[in-house]
Tab-separated table of C-alpha atoms and ligand atoms in Angstrom:
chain	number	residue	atom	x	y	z
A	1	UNK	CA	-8.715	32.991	35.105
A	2	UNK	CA	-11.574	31.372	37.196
A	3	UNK	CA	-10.197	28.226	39.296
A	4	UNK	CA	-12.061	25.210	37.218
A	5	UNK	CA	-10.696	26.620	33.656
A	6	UNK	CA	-6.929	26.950	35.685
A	7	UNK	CA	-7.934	23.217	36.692
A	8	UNK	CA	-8.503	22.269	33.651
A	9	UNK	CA	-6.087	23.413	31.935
A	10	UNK	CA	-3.903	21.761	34.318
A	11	UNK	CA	-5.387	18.733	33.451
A	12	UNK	CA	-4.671	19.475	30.170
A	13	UNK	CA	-1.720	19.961	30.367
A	14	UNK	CA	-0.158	16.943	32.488
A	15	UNK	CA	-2.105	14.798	29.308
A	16	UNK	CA	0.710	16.424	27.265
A	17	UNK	CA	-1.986	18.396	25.230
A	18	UNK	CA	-1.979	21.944	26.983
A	19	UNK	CA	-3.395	25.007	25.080
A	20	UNK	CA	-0.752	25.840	22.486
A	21	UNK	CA	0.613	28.147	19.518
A	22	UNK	CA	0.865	26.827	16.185
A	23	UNK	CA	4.219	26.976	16.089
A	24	UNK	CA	4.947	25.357	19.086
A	25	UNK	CA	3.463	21.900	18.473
A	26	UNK	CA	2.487	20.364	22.020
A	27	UNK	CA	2.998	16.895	20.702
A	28	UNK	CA	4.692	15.676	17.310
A	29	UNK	CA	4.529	12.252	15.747
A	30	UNK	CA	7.030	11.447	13.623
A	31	UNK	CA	5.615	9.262	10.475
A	32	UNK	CA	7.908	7.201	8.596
A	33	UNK	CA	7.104	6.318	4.670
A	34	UNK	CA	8.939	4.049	2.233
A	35	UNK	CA	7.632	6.267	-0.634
A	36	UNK	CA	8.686	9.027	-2.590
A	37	UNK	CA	7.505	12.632	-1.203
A	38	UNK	CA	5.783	13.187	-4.650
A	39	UNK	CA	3.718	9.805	-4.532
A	40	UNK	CA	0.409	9.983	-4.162
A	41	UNK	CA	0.311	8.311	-1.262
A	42	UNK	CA	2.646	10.607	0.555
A	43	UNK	CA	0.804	13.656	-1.101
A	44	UNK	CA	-2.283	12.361	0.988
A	45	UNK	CA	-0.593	11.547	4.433
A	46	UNK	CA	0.827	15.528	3.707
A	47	UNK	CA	-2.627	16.543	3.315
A	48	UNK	CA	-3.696	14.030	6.439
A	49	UNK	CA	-1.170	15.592	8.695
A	50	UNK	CA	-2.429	19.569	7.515
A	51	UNK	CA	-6.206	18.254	8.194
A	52	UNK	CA	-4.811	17.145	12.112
A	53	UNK	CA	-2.690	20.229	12.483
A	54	UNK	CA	-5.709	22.470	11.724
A	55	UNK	CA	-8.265	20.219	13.326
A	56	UNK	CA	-6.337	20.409	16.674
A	57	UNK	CA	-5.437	23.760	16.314
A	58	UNK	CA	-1.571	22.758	15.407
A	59	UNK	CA	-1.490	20.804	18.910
A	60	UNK	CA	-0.752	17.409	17.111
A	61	UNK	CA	2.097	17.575	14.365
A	62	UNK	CA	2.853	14.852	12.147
A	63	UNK	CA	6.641	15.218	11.179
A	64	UNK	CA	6.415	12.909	7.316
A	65	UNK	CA	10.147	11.364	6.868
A	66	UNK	CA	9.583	9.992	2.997
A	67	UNK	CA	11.736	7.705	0.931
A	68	UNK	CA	12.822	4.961	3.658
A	69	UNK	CA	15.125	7.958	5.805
A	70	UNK	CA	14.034	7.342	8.726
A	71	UNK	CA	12.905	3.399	8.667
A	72	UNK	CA	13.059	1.494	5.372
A	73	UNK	CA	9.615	0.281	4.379
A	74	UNK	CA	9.605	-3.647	5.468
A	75	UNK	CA	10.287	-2.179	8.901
A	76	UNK	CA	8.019	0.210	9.204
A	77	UNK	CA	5.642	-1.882	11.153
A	78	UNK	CA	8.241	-2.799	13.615
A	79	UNK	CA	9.374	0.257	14.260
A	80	UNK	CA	5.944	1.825	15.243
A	81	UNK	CA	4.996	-1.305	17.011
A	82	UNK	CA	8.224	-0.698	18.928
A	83	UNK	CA	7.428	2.900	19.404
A	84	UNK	CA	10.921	3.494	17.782
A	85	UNK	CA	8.518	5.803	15.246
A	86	UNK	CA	5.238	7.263	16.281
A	87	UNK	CA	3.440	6.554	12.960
A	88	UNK	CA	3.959	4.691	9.534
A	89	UNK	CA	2.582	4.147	6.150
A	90	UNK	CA	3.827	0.764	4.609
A	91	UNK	CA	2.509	-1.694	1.838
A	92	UNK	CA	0.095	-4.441	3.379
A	93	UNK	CA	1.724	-6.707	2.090
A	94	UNK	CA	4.854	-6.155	3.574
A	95	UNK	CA	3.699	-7.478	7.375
A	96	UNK	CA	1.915	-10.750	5.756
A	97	UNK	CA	5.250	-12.525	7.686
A	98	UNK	CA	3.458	-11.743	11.330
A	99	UNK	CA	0.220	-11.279	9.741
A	100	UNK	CA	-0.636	-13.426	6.717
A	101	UNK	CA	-4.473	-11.603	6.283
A	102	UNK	CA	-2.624	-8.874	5.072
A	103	UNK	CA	-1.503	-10.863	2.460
A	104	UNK	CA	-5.135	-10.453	1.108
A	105	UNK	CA	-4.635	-7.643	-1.552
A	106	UNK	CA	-2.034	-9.394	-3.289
A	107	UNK	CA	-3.519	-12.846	-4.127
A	108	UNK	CA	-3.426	-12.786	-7.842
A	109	UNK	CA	-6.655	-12.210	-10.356
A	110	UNK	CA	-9.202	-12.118	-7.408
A	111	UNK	CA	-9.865	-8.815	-7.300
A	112	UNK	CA	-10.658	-6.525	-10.356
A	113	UNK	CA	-11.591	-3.395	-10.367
A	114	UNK	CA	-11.765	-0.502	-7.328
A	115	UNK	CA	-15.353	-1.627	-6.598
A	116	UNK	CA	-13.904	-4.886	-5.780
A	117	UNK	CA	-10.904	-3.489	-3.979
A	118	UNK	CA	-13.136	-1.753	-1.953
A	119	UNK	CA	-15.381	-4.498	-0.650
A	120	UNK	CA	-12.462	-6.276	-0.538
A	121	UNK	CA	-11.310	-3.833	2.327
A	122	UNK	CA	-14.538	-3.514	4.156
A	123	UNK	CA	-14.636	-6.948	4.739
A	124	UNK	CA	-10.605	-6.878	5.800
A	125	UNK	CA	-10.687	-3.771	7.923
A	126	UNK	CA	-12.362	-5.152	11.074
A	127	UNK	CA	-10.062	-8.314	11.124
A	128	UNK	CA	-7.250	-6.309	10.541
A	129	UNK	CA	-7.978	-3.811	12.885
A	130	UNK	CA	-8.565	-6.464	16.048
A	131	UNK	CA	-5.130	-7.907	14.670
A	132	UNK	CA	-2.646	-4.722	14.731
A	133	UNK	CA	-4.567	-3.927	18.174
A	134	UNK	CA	-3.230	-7.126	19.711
A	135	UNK	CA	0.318	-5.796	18.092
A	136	UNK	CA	0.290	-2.323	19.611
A	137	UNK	CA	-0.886	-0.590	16.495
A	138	UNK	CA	-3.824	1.695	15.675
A	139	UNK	CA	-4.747	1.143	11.745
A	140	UNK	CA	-5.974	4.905	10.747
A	141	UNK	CA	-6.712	4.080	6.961
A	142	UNK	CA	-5.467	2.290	4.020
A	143	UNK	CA	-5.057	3.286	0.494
A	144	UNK	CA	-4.919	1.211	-2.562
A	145	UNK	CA	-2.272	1.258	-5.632
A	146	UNK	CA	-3.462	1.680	-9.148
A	147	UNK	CA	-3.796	-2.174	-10.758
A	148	UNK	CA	-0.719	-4.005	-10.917
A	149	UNK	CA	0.078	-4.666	-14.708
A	150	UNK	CA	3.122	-6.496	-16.498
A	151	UNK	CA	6.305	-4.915	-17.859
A	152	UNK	CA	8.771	-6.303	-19.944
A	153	UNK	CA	11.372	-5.205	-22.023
A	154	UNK	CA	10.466	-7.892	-24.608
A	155	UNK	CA	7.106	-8.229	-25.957
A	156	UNK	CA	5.547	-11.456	-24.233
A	157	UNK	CA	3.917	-14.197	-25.771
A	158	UNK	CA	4.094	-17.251	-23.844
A	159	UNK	CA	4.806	-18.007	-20.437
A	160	UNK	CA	8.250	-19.502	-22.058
A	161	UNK	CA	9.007	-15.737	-22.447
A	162	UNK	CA	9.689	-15.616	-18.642
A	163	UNK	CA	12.309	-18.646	-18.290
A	164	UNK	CA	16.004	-17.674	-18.027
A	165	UNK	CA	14.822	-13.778	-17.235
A	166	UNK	CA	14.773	-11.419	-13.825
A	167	UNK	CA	11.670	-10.231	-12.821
A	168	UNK	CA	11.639	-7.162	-10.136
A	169	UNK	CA	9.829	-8.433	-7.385
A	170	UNK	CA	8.456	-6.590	-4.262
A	171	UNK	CA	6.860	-8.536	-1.979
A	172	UNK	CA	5.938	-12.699	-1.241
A	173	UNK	CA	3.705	-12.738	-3.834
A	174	UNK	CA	5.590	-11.203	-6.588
A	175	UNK	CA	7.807	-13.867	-5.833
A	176	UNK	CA	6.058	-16.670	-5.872
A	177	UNK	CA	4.573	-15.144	-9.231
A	178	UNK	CA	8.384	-15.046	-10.979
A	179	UNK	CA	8.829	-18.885	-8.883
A	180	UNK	CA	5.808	-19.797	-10.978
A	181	UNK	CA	6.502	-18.552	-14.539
A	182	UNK	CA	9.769	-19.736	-14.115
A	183	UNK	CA	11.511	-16.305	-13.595
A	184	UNK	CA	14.172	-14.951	-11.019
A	185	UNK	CA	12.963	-13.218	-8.848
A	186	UNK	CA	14.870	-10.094	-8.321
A	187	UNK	CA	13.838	-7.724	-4.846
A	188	UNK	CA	14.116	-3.949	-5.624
A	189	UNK	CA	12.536	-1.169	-3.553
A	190	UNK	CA	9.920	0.486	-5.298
A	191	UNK	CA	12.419	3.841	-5.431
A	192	UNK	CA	15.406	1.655	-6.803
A	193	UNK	CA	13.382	0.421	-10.111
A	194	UNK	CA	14.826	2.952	-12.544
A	195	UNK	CA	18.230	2.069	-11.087
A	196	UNK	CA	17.305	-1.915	-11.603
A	197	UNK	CA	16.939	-1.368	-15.351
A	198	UNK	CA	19.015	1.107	-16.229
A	199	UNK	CA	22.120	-1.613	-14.612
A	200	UNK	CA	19.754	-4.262	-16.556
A	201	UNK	CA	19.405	-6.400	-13.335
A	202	UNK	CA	15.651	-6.117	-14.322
A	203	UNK	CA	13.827	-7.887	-17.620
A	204	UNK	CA	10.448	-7.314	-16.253
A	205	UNK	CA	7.984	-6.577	-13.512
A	206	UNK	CA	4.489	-6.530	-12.410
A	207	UNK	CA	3.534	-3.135	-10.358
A	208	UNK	CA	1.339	-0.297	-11.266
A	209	UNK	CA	1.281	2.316	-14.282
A	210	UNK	CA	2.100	5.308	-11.355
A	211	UNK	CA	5.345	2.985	-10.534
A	212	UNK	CA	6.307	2.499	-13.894
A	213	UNK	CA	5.649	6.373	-14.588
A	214	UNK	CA	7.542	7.941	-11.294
A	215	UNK	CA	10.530	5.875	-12.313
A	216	UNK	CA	10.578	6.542	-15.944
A	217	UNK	CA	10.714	3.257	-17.024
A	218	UNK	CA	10.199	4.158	-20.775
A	219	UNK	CA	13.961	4.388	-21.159
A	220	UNK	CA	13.959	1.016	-20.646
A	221	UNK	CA	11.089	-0.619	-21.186
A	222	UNK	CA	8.707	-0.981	-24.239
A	223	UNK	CA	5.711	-3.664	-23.201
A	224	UNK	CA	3.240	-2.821	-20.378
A	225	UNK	CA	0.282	-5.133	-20.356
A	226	UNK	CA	-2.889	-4.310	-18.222
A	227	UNK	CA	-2.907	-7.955	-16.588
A	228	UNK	CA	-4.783	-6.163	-13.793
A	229	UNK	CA	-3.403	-8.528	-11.242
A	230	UNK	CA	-4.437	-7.667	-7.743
A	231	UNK	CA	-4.404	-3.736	-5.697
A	232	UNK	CA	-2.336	-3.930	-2.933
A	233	UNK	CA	-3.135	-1.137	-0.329
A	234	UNK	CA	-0.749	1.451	1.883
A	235	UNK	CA	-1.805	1.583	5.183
A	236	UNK	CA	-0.919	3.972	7.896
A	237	UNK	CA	-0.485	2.853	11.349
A	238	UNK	CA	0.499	4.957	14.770
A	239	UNK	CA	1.565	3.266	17.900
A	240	UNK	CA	-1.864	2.604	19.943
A	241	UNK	CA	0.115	4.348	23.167
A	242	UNK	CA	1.025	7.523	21.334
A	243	UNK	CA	-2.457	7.462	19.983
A	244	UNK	CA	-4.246	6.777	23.508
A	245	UNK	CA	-2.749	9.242	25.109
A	246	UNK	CA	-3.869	12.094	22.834
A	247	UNK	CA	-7.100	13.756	24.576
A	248	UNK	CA	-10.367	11.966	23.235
A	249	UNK	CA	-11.337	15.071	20.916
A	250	UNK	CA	-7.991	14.826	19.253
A	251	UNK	CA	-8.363	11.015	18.982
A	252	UNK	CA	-11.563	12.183	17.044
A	253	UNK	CA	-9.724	14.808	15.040
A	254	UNK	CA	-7.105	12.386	14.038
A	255	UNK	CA	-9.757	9.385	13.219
A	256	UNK	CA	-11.813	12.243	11.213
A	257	UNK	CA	-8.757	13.257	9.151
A	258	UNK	CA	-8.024	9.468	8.882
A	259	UNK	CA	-11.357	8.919	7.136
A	260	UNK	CA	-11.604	11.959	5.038
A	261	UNK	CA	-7.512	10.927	3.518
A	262	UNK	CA	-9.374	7.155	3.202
A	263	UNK	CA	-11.588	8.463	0.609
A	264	UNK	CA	-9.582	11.235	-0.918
A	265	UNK	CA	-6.644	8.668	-1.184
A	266	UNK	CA	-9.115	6.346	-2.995
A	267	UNK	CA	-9.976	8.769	-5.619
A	268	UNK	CA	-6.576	9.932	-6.322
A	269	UNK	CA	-5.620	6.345	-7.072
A	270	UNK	CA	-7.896	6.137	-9.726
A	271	UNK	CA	-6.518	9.067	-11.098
A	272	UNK	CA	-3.356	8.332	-11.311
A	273	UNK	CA	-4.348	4.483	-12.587
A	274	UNK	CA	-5.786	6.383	-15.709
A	275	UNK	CA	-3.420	9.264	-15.730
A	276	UNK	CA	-0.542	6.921	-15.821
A	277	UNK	CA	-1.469	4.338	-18.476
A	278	UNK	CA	-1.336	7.423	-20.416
A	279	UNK	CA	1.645	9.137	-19.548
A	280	UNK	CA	3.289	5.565	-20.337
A	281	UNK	CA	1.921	5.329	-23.754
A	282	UNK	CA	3.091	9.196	-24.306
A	283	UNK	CA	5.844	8.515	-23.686
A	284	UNK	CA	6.286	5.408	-25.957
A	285	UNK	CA	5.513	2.430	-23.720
A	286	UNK	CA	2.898	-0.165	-25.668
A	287	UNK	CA	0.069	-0.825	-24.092
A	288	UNK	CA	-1.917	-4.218	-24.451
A	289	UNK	CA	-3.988	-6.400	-22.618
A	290	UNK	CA	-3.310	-9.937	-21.193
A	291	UNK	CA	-1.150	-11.580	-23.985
A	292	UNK	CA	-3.466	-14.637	-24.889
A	293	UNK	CA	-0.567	-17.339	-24.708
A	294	UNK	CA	-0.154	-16.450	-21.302
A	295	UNK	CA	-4.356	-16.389	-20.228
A	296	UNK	CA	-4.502	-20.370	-19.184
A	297	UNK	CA	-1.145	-19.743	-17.075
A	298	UNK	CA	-2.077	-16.643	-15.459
A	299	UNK	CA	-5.290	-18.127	-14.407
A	300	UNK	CA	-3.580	-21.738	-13.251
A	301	UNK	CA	-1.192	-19.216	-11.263
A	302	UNK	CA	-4.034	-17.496	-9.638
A	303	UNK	CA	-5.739	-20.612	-8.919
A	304	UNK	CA	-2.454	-22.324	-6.997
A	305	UNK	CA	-1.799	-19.147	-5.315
A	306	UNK	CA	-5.319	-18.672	-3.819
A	307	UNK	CA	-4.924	-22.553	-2.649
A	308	UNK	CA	-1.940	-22.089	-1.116
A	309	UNK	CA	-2.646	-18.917	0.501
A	310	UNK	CA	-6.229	-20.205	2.179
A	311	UNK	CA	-4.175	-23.160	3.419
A	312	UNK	CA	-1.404	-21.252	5.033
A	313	UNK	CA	-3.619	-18.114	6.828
A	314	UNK	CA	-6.590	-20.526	7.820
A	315	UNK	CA	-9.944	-18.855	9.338
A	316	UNK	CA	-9.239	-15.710	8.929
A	317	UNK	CA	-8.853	-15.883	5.198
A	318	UNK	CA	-12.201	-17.721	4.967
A	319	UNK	CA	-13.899	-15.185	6.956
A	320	UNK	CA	-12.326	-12.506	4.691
A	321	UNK	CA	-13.063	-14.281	1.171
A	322	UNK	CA	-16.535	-16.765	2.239
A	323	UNK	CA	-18.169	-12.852	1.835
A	324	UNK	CA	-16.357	-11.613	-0.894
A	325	UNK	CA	-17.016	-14.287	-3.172
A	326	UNK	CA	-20.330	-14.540	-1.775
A	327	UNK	CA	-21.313	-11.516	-2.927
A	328	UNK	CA	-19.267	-11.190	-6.037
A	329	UNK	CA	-21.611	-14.386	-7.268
A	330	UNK	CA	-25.083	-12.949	-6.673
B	1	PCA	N1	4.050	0.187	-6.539
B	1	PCA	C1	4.821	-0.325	-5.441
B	1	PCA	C2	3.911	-1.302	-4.760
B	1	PCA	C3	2.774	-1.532	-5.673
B	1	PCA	C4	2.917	-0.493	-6.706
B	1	PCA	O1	2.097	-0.263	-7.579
B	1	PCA	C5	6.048	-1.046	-5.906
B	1	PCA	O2	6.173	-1.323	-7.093
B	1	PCA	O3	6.893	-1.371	-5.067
């Protein structure tokens, strides 16, 4: 071996990142999920982590620990802040506590439609991005759920449907939604649901057609209305120090992969947003659209929500939403 390839591979090595074999990984990230193996979501991290492993010739492994066993999903951010983890996916919306612009994907009836959702996130990302920096995270990409629609095991005509009745909630503003319709609001994990109404702690929900379809709600429940409320996004995060001290070409492997699961992860939501709708109504759930006695209400709820959300979060919701309504009006 001539002396400057020994050197370098000295060099290399003491970055943690020597020349390796594929099955001995020379550095392994451990990547913690709230989500079922089989979700989409986790389908695309697998797929992320095989893109890295090839891309760096197997020296970077990413270990996926699905279904909240290794950190549940509200502390996923923590944890991988902490360096307790090396890497995470977690719902936006579950960090809007230490970082209320995340709270952006889940402020009712403002965005529509995956064209939206996407603008939505372009004008997010770089705000978001300075934000988990300051926090000791690297944001690698974010993936949206299918539209969040209504269940309920009662058909639904009025708001006065809701009073007296649990709704499964999963994050602040599924709460504030049951506070405003008059419901309880009930917390279940997203991998407890079918649980929740099988013990009938549940009378209805708002989440996404894949939800409703990986927990088999139709045992349960009959109504699903396509009140296309907001997307919320998944976003995977690695600890900026476990990330800067990869080499610089597997920094670019890893932000490569991170790009190419962006886009594929995109595409399989809308997939599984149509597939889903019709694996519900298969399987006996009725579909319908926004009931009309409950139109006025859901849009006075959106309206009070937005309010109160640009009041709490301040500038950086303006600079998020100033653009995004900008352009949604031309
Ligand atoms: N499913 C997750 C989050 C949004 C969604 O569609 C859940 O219900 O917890």
């Amino acid at each position: 071996m001539k002396l400057a390839t020994f050197a370098a591979t000295l060099l290399v090595a003491g970055a943690g990142f020597a020349q390796n074999t594929a099955a001995q990984p020379n550095v392994v990230w451990k990547l913690a999920t709230g989500y079922r193996a089989e979700s989409f979501h986790t389908q695309n991290i697998t797929a992320f982590a095989n893109d890295v492993a090839r891309a760096t010739e197997g020296a970077l492994k990413i270990e996926i620990y699905p279904g909240n066993s290794l950190v549940s999903l509200n502390d996923v951010r923590q944890a991988v802040q902490e360096g307790r983890v090396d890497a995470g996916e977690t719902i936006m919306t579950s960090m809007v506590k230490d970082l209320s612009l995340a709270g952006a994907d889940s402020v009712p009836f403002v965005v529509g439609s995956y064209p939206d959702a996407r603008r939505l996130w372009t004008l997010q990302r770089p705000t978001m991005e300075r934000l988990l920096a300051v926090r000791g995270l690297k944001l690698l990409y974010a993936v949206p759920w299918p539209p969040q629609g209504l269940y309920s095991k009662r058909p639904i005509i009025d708001a006065k449907d809701f009073r007296s009745s649990n709704m499964r909630t999963y994050n602040d503003t599924t709460v504030r939604i049951a506070q405003l319709l008059g419901a309880t609001p009930v917390n279940v994990a997203m991998v407890d649901v079918g649980k929740a109404l099988a013990e009938g702690r549940v009378d209805s929900m708002i989440t996404s057609a894949v939800t409703g379809v990986e927990n088999r709600v139709w045992d349960h429940v009959r109504y699903y209305y396509e009140i296309n409320a907001w997307y919320p996004k998944n976003i995977v995060l690695v600890n900026i120090k476990r990330f800067n001290a990869l080499p610089a070409e597997a920094r670019t492997a890893v932000m490569r992969a991170a790009d190419s699961a962006e886009q594929r992860g995109w595409a399989a939501s809308e997939q599984a947003a149509r597939e889903s709708v019709e694996t519900l109504r298969r399987n006996g759930v009725k579909i319908g659209s926004t009931p009309p006695g409950l139109e006025r209400e859901i849009q006075r709820i959106g309206e009070r929500f937005s309010s109160e959300w640009v009041k709490a979060v301040g500038a950086d919701a303006l600079e998020v939403f100033i653009p995004y309504f900008m352009a949604a009006n031309k």
